[in-house]
CSV table of C-alpha atoms and ligand atoms in Angstrom, one decimal:
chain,number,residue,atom,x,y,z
A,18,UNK,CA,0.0,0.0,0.0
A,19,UNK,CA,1.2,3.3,-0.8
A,20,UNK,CA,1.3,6.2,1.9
A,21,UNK,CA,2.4,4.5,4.8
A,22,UNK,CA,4.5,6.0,7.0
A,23,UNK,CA,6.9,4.5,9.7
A,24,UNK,CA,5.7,3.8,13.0
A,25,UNK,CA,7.3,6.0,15.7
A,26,UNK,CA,9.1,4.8,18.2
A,27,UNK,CA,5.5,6.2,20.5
A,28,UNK,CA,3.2,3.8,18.5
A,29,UNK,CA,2.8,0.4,19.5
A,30,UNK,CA,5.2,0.2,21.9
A,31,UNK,CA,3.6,2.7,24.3
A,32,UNK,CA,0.5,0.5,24.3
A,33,UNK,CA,2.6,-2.4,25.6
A,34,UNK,CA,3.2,-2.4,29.4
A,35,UNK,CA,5.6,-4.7,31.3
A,36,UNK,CA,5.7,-8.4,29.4
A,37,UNK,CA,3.6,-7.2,26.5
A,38,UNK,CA,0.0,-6.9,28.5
A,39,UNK,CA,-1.7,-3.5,26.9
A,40,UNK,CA,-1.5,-0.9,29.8
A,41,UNK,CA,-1.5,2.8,29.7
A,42,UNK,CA,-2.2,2.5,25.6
A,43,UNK,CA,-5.9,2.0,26.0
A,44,UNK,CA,-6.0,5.5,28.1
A,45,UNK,CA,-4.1,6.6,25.6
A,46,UNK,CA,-6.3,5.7,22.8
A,47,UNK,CA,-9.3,6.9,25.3
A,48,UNK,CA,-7.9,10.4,25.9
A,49,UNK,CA,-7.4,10.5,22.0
A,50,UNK,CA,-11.3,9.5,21.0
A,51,UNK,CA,-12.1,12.1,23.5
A,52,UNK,CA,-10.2,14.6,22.1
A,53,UNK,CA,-11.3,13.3,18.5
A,54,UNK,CA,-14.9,13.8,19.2
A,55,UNK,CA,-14.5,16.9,20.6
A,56,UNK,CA,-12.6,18.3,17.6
A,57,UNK,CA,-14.8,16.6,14.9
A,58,UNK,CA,-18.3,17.2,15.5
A,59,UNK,CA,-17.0,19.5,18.3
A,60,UNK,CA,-15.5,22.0,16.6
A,61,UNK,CA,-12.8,21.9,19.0
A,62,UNK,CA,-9.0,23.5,18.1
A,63,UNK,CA,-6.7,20.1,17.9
A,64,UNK,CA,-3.7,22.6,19.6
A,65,UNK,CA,-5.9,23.8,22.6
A,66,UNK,CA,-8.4,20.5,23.5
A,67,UNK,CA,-5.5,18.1,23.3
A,68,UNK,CA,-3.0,20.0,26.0
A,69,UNK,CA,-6.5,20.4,28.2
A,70,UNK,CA,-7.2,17.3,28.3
A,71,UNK,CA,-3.6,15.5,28.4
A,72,UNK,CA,-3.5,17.7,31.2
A,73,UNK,CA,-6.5,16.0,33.8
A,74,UNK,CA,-4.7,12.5,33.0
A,75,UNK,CA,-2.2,10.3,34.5
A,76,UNK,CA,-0.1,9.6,31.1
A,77,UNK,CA,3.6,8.8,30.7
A,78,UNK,CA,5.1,11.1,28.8
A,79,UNK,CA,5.6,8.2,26.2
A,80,UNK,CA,1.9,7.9,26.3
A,81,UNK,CA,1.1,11.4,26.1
A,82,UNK,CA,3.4,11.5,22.7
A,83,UNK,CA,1.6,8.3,21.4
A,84,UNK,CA,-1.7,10.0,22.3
A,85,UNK,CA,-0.7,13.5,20.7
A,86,UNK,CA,0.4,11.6,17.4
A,87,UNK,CA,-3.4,9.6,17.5
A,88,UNK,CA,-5.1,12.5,17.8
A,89,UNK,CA,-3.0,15.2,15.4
A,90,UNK,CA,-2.5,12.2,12.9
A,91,UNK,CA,-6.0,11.0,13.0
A,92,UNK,CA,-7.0,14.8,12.4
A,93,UNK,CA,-4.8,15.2,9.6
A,94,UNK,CA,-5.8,12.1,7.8
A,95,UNK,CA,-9.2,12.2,8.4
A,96,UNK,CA,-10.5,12.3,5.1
A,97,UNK,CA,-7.8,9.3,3.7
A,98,UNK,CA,-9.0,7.3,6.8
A,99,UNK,CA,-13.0,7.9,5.9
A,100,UNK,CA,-12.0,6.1,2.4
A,101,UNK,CA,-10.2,3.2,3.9
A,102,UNK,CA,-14.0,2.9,6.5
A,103,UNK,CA,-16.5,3.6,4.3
A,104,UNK,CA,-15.5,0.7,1.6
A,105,UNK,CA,-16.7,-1.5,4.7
A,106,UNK,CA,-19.5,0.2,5.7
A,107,UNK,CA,-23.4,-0.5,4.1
A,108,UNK,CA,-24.3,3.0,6.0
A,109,UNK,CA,-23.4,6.2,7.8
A,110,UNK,CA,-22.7,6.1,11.1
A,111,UNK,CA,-22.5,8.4,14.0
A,112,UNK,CA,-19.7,10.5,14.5
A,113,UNK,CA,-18.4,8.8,17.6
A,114,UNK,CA,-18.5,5.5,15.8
A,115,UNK,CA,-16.5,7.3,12.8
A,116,UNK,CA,-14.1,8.6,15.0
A,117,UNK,CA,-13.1,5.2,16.0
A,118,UNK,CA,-13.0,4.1,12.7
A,119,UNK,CA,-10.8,6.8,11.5
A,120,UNK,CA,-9.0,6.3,14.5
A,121,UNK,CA,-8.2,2.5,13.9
A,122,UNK,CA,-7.6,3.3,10.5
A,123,UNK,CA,-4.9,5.5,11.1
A,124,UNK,CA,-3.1,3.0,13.2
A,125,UNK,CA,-3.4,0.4,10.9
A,126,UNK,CA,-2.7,2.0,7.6
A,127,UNK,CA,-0.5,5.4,8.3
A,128,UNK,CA,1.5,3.9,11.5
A,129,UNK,CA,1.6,0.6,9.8
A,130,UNK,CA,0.8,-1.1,13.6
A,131,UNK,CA,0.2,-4.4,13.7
A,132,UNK,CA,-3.6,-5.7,13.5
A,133,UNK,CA,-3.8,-7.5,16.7
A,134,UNK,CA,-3.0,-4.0,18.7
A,135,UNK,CA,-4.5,-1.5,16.2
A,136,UNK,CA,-7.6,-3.2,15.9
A,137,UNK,CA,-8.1,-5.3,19.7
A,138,UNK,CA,-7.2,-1.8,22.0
A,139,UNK,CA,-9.7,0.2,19.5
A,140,UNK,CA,-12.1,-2.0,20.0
A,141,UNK,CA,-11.5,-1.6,23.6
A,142,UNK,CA,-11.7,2.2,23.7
A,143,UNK,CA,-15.5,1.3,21.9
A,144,UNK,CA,-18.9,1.5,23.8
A,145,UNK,CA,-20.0,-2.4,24.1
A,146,UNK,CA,-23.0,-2.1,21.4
A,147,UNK,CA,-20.5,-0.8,18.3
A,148,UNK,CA,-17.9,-3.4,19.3
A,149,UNK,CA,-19.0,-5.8,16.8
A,150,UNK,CA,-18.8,-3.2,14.1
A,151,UNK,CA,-15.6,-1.9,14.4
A,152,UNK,CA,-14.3,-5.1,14.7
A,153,UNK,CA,-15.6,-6.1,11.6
A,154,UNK,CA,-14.5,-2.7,9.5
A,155,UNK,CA,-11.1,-2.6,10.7
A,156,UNK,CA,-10.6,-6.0,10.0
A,157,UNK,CA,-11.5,-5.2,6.7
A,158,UNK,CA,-9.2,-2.6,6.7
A,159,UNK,CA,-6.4,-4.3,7.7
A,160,UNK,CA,-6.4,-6.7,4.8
A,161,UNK,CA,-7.5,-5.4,2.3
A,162,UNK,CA,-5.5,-3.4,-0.4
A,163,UNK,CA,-6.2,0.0,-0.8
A,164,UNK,CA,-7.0,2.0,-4.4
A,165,UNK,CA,-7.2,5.7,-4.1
A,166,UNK,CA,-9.2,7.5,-6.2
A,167,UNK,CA,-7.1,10.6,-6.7
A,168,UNK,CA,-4.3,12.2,-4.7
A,169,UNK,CA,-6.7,14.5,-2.4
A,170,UNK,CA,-7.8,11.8,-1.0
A,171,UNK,CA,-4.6,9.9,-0.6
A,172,UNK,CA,-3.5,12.7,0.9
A,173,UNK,CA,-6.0,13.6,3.1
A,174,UNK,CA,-6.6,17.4,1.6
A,175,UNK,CA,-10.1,18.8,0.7
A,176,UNK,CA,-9.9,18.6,-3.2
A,177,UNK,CA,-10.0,23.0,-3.7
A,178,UNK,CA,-6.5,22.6,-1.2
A,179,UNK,CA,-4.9,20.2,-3.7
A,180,UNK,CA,-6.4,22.2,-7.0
A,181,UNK,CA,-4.6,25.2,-5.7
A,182,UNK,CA,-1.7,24.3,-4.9
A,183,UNK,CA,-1.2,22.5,-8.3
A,184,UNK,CA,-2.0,25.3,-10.2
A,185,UNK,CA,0.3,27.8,-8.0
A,186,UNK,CA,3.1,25.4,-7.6
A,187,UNK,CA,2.8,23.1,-10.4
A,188,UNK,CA,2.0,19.4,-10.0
A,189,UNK,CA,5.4,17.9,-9.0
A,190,UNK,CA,5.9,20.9,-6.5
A,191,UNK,CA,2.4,21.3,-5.2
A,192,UNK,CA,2.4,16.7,-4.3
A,193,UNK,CA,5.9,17.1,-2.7
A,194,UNK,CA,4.5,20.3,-0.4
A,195,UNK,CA,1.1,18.2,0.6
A,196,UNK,CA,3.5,14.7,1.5
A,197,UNK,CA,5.5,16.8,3.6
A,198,UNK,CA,2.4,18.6,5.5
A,199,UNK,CA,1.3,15.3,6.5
A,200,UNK,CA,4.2,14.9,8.9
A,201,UNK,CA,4.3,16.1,11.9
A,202,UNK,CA,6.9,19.1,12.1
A,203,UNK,CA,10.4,19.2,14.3
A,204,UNK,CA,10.8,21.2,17.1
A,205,UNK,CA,13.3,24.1,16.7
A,206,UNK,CA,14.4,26.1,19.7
A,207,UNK,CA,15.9,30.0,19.0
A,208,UNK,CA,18.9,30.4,20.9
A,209,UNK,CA,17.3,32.7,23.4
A,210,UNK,CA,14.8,29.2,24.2
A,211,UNK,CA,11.8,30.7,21.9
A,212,UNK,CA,10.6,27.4,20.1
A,213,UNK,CA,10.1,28.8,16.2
A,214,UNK,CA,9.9,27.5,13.1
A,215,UNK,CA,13.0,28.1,11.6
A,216,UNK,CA,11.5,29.4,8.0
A,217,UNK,CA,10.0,32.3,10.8
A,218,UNK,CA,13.6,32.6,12.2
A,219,UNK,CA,15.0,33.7,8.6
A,220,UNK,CA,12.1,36.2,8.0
A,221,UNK,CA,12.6,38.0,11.0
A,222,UNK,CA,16.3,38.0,10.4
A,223,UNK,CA,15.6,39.5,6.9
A,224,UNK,CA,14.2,42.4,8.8
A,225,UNK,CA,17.8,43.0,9.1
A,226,UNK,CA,17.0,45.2,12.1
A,227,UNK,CA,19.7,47.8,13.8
A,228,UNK,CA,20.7,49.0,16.7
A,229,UNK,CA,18.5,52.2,17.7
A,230,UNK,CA,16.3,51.1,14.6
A,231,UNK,CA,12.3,52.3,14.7
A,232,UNK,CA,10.6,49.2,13.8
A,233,UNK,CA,7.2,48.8,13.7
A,234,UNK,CA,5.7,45.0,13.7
A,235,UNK,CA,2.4,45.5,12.5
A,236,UNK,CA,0.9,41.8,12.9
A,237,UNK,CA,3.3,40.7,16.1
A,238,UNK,CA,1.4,38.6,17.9
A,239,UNK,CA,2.5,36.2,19.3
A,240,UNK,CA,5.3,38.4,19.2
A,241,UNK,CA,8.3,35.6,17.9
A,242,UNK,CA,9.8,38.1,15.0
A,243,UNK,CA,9.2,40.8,17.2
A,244,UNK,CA,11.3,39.5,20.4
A,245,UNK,CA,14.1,38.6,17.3
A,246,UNK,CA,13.5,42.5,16.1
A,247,UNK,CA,14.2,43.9,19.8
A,248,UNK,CA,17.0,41.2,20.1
A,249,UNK,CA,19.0,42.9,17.6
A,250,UNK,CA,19.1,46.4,19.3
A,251,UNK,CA,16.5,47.9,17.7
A,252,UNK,CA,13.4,50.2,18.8
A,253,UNK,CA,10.3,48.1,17.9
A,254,UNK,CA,6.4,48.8,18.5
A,255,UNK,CA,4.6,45.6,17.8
A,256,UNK,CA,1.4,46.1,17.0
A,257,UNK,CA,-1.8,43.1,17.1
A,258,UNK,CA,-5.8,44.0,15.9
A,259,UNK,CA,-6.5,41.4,18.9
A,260,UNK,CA,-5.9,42.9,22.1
A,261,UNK,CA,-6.2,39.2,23.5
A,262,UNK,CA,-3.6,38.5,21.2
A,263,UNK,CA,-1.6,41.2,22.3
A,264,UNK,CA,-1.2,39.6,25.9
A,265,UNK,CA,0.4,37.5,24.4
A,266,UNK,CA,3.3,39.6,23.1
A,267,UNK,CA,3.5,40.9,26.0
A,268,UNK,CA,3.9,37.8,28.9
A,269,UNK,CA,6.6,36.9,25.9
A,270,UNK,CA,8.4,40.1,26.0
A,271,UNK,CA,8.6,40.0,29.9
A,272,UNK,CA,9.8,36.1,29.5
A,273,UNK,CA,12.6,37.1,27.3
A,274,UNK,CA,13.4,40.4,28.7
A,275,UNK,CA,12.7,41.9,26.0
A,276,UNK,CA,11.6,46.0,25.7
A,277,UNK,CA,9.1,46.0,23.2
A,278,UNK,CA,6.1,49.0,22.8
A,279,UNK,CA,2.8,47.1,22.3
A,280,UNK,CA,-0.5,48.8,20.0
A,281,UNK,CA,-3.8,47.3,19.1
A,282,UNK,CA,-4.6,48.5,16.0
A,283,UNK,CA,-5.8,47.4,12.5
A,284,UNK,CA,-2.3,47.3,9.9
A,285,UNK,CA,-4.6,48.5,7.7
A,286,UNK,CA,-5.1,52.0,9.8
A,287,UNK,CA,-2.1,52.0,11.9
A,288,UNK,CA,-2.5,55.1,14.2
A,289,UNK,CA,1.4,55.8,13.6
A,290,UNK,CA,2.8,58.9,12.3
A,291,UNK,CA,3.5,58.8,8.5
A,292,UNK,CA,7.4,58.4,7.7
A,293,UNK,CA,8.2,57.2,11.4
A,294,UNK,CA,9.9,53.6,10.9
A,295,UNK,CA,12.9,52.5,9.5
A,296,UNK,CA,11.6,49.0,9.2
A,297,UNK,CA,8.6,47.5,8.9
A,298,UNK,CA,7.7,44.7,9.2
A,299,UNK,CA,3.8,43.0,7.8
A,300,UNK,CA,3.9,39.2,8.7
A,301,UNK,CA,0.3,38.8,7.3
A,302,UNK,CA,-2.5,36.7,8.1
A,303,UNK,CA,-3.0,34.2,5.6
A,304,UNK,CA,-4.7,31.0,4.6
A,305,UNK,CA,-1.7,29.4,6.0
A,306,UNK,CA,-1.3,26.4,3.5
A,307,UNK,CA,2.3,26.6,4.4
A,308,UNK,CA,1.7,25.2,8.0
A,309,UNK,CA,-0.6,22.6,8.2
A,310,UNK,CA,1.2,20.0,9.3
A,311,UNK,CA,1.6,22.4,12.1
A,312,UNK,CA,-1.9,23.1,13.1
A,313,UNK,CA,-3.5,19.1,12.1
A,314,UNK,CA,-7.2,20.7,11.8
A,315,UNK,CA,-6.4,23.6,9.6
A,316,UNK,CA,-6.6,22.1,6.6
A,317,UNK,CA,-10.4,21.3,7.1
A,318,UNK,CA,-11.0,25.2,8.4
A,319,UNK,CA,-9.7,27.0,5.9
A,320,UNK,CA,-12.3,27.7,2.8
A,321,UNK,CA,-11.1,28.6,-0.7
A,322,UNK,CA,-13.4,32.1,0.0
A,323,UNK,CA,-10.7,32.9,2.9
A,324,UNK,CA,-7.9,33.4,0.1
A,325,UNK,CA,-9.6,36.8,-2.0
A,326,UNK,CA,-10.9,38.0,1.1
A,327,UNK,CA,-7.7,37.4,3.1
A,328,UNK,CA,-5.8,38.9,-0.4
A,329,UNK,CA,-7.3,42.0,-0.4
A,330,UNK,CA,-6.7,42.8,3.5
A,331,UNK,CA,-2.8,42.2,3.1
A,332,UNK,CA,-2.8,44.5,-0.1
A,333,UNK,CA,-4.2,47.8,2.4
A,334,UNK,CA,-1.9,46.7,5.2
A,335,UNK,CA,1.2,46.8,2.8
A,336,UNK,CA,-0.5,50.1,1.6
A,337,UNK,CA,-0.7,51.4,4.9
A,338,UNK,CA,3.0,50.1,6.2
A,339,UNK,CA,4.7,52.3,3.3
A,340,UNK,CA,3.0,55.4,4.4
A,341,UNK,CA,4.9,54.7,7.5
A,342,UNK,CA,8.2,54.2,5.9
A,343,UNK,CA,11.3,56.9,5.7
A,344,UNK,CA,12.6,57.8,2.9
A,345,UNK,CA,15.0,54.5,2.3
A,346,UNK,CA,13.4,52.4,5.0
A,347,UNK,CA,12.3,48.8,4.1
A,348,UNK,CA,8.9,47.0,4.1
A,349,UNK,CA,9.5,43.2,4.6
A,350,UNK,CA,6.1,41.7,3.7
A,351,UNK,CA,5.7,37.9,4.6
A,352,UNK,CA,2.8,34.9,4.6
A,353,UNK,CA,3.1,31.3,6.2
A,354,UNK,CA,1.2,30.5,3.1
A,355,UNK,CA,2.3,29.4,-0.7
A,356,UNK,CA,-0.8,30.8,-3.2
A,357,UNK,CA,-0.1,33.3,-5.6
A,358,UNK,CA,-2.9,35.4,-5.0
A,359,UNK,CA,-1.3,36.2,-1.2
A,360,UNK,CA,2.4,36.7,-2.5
A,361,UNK,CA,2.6,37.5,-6.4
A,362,UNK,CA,-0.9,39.0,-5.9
A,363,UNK,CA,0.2,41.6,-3.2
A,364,UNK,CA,3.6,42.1,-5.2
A,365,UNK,CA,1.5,42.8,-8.4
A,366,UNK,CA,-0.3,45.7,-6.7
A,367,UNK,CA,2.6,47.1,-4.8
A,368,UNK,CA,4.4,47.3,-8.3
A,369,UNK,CA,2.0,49.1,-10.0
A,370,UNK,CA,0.9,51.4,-7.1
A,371,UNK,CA,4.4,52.5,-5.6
A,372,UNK,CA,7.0,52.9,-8.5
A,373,UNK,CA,8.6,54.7,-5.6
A,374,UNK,CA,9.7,51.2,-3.9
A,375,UNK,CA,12.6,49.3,-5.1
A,376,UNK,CA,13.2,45.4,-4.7
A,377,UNK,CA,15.8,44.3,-2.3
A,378,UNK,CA,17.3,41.0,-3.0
A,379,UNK,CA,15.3,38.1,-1.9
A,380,UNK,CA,16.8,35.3,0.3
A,381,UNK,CA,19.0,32.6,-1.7
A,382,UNK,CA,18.2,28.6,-1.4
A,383,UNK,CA,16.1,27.3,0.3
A,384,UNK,CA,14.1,30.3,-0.8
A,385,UNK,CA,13.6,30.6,-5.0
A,386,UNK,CA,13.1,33.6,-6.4
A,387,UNK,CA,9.1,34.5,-6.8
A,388,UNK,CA,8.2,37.4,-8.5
A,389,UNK,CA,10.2,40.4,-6.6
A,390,UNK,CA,10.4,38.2,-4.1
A,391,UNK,CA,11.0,34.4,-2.6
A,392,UNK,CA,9.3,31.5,-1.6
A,393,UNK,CA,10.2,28.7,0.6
A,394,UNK,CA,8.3,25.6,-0.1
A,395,UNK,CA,8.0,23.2,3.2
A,396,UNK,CA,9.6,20.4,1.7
A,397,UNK,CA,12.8,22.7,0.6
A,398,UNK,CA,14.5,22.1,3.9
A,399,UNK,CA,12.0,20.7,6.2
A,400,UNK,CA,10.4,24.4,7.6
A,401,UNK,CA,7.1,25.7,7.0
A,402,UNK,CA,6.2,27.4,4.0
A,403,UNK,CA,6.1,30.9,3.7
A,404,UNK,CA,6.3,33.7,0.7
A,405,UNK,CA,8.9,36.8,1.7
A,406,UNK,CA,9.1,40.3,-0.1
A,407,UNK,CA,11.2,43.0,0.7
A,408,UNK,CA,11.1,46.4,-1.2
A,409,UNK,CA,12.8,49.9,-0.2
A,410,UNK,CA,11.2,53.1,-0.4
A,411,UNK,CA,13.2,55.6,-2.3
B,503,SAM,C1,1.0,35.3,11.2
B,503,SAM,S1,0.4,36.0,12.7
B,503,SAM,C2,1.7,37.0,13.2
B,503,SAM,C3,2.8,36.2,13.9
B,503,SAM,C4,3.9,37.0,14.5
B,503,SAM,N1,4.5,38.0,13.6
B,503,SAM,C5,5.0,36.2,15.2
B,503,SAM,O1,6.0,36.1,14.6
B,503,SAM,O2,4.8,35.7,16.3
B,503,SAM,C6,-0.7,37.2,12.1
B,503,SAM,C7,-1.3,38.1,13.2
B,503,SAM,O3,-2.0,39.2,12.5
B,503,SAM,C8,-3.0,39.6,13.4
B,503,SAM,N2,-4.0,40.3,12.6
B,503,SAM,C9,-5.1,39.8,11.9
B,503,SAM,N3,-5.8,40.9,11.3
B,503,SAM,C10,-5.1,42.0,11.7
B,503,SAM,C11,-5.3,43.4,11.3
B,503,SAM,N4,-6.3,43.8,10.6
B,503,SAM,N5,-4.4,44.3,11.8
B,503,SAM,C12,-3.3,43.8,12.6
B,503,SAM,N6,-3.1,42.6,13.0
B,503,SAM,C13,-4.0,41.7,12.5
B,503,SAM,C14,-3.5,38.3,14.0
B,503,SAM,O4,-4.1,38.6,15.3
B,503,SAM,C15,-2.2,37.5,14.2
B,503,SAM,O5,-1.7,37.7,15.5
């Protein structure tokens, strides 16, 4: 079968305790189907329910980690574990009985367990009048090939995810990009202990603030490029719509020791004086299809609507940072996200609507040249991936 993946070393072996009798697995597998339900129907955030509920149990750390992986890599491949269900199934069932389905599946098929554990602890986790059934299904599952009707599927993507991406990044680029976002992503730690991605590490170094610098961060929050901005010596008001979201810049600033001035405002009506920065700094929101293998949900949140709508607000924020630029400051304009319409898009206008902005050179590999500026597909080095663009006012 194609698309497997190799179990990790918190699979079956957490569900084994001493002389091979399952132990703390089946909590493990119960904490997940809680957290599964809650997500999907729930409506739950994977990132916030799981840590909430990890939290009221008694897990190992080894089955926390085996939990975590159920849960995010059940989410992920949600819609590649409905195919592998529903060959097996005469009609619907109820979302709790799905969600051990998809759950099984996942263990059998994308962690490659073996059928005694994936299906017999599953089974376990099951109320006592479904039993029978998902017994039945995932033994199904585990023997029987697998023929996948297209690559969204295979993949796990909603088919308008997969389109887009193809036509942005061209078929070979676009496949390689969805594989990777179906892993789970490393852990990288700054040097000053902040854990960031490191693709967000080089766009706040291409900030390439000074010492004594103004710096405005117009979309800080959490506030990791702007801790890296202050870091460097430089002046920097970090500024968040969300107020909420500002709180959060600032228990990270007083963390990190860090200095930094804190606004809420909208980027796209900054209540800053005209021509007061010598940096700027617009790390947009986006539709994000550069990180989702980061955030295992996001892929089933975001709707292709998101993408104009989300297009047109980064095209008056970058409007509104260059009113705020000196006379040979730099905007650095960047998106965890790879479509066109949020990087070349937003380029496009800024060339035609400020002839007085010049391109500075864009990052060299991993990042390739896109339009005036770069792009760094997530399967380039491992790293999310993000479009960059950097342009000096003259
Ligand atoms: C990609 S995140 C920024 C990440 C941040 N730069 C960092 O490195 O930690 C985008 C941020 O934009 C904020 N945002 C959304 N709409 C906004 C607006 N109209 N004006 C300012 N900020 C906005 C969101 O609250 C979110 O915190």
């Amino acid at each position: 079968m194609s698309g497997r993946r190799a179990r990790p070393s918190s699979g079956r072996g957490a569900a084994q305790g001493a002389g091979g009798t399952p132990a703390t697995g089946r909590s493990a597998r119960a904490v997940a189907l809680e957290a599964l339900d809650r997500i999907d129907p729930g409506g739950a955030y994977a990132n916030l329910v799981l840590p909430e509920l990890l939290a009221r149990t008694g897990l190992s750390d080894r089955d926390r980690r085996f939990a975590t992986e159920l849960v995010y890599g059940t989410t992920r491949m949600r819609r590649a574990c409905d195919h592998l269900v529903d060959r097996f199934l005469i009609s619907d069932v109820e979302p709790g009985v799905r969600n051990l389905l998809r759950l099984g599946a996942y263990q059998l098929h994308h962690l490659a367990m073996a059928p005694h554990a994936a299906v017999g602890e599953t089974v376990e986790v099951a109320p006592r009048k479904v039993r029978g059934l998902v017994n039945a299904v995932l033994r199904r599952v585990a023997t029987s090939p697998v023929d996948w009707p297209d690559d969204a599927t295979r993949l796990s993507y909603p088919d308008w995810v997969v389109e887009r991406l193809r036509s942005d990044l061209g078929e070979a680029d676009a496949l390689a990009a969805l594989e990777i976002m179906d892993e789970a992503p490393p852990v990288t730690e700054r040097a000053d202990g902040y854990v960031q991605d490191l693709a967000s590490q080089w766009v706040a170094e291409s900030v390439g603030a000074q010492p004594g610098e103004r710096v405005l961060d117009l979309c800080a929050a959490p506030g990791g490029k702007a801790l890296v901005l202050a870091g460097a010596g430089a002046r920097v008001v970090a500024a968040d719509r969300r107020a909420g979201r500002l709180g959060l810049v600032r228990s990270n600033a007083e963390r990190f020791g860090q200095h930094l001035d804190l606004v809420a405002a909208d980027a796209s009506a900054p209540p800053l004086a005209a021509g007061c920065a010598d940096r700027v700094l617009v790390d947009a929101p986006c539709s994000g299809l550069g990180t989702l293998r980061r955030r295992p949900d996001a892929r089933w949140r975001v709707d292709v609507a998101a993408i104009d709508r989300l297009a047109a607000l980064q095209t008056s924020m970058v409007d509104a940072a260059v009113e705020l630029l000196r006379p040979g400051g730099t905007l650095v304009y960047s998106v965890c996200t790879l479509t066109d319409a949020e990087s070349l898009g937003v380029d496009e206008h800024l060339a035609a609507a400020r002839p007085d902005l010049e391109a500075l050179p864009p990052p060299g590999e991993p990042w390739v040249p896109h339009g005036r500026g770069a792009r760094l597909l997530p399967q380039a080095a491992g790293t999310d991936g993000m479009c960059l663009l950097r342009l000096r006012r003259t």
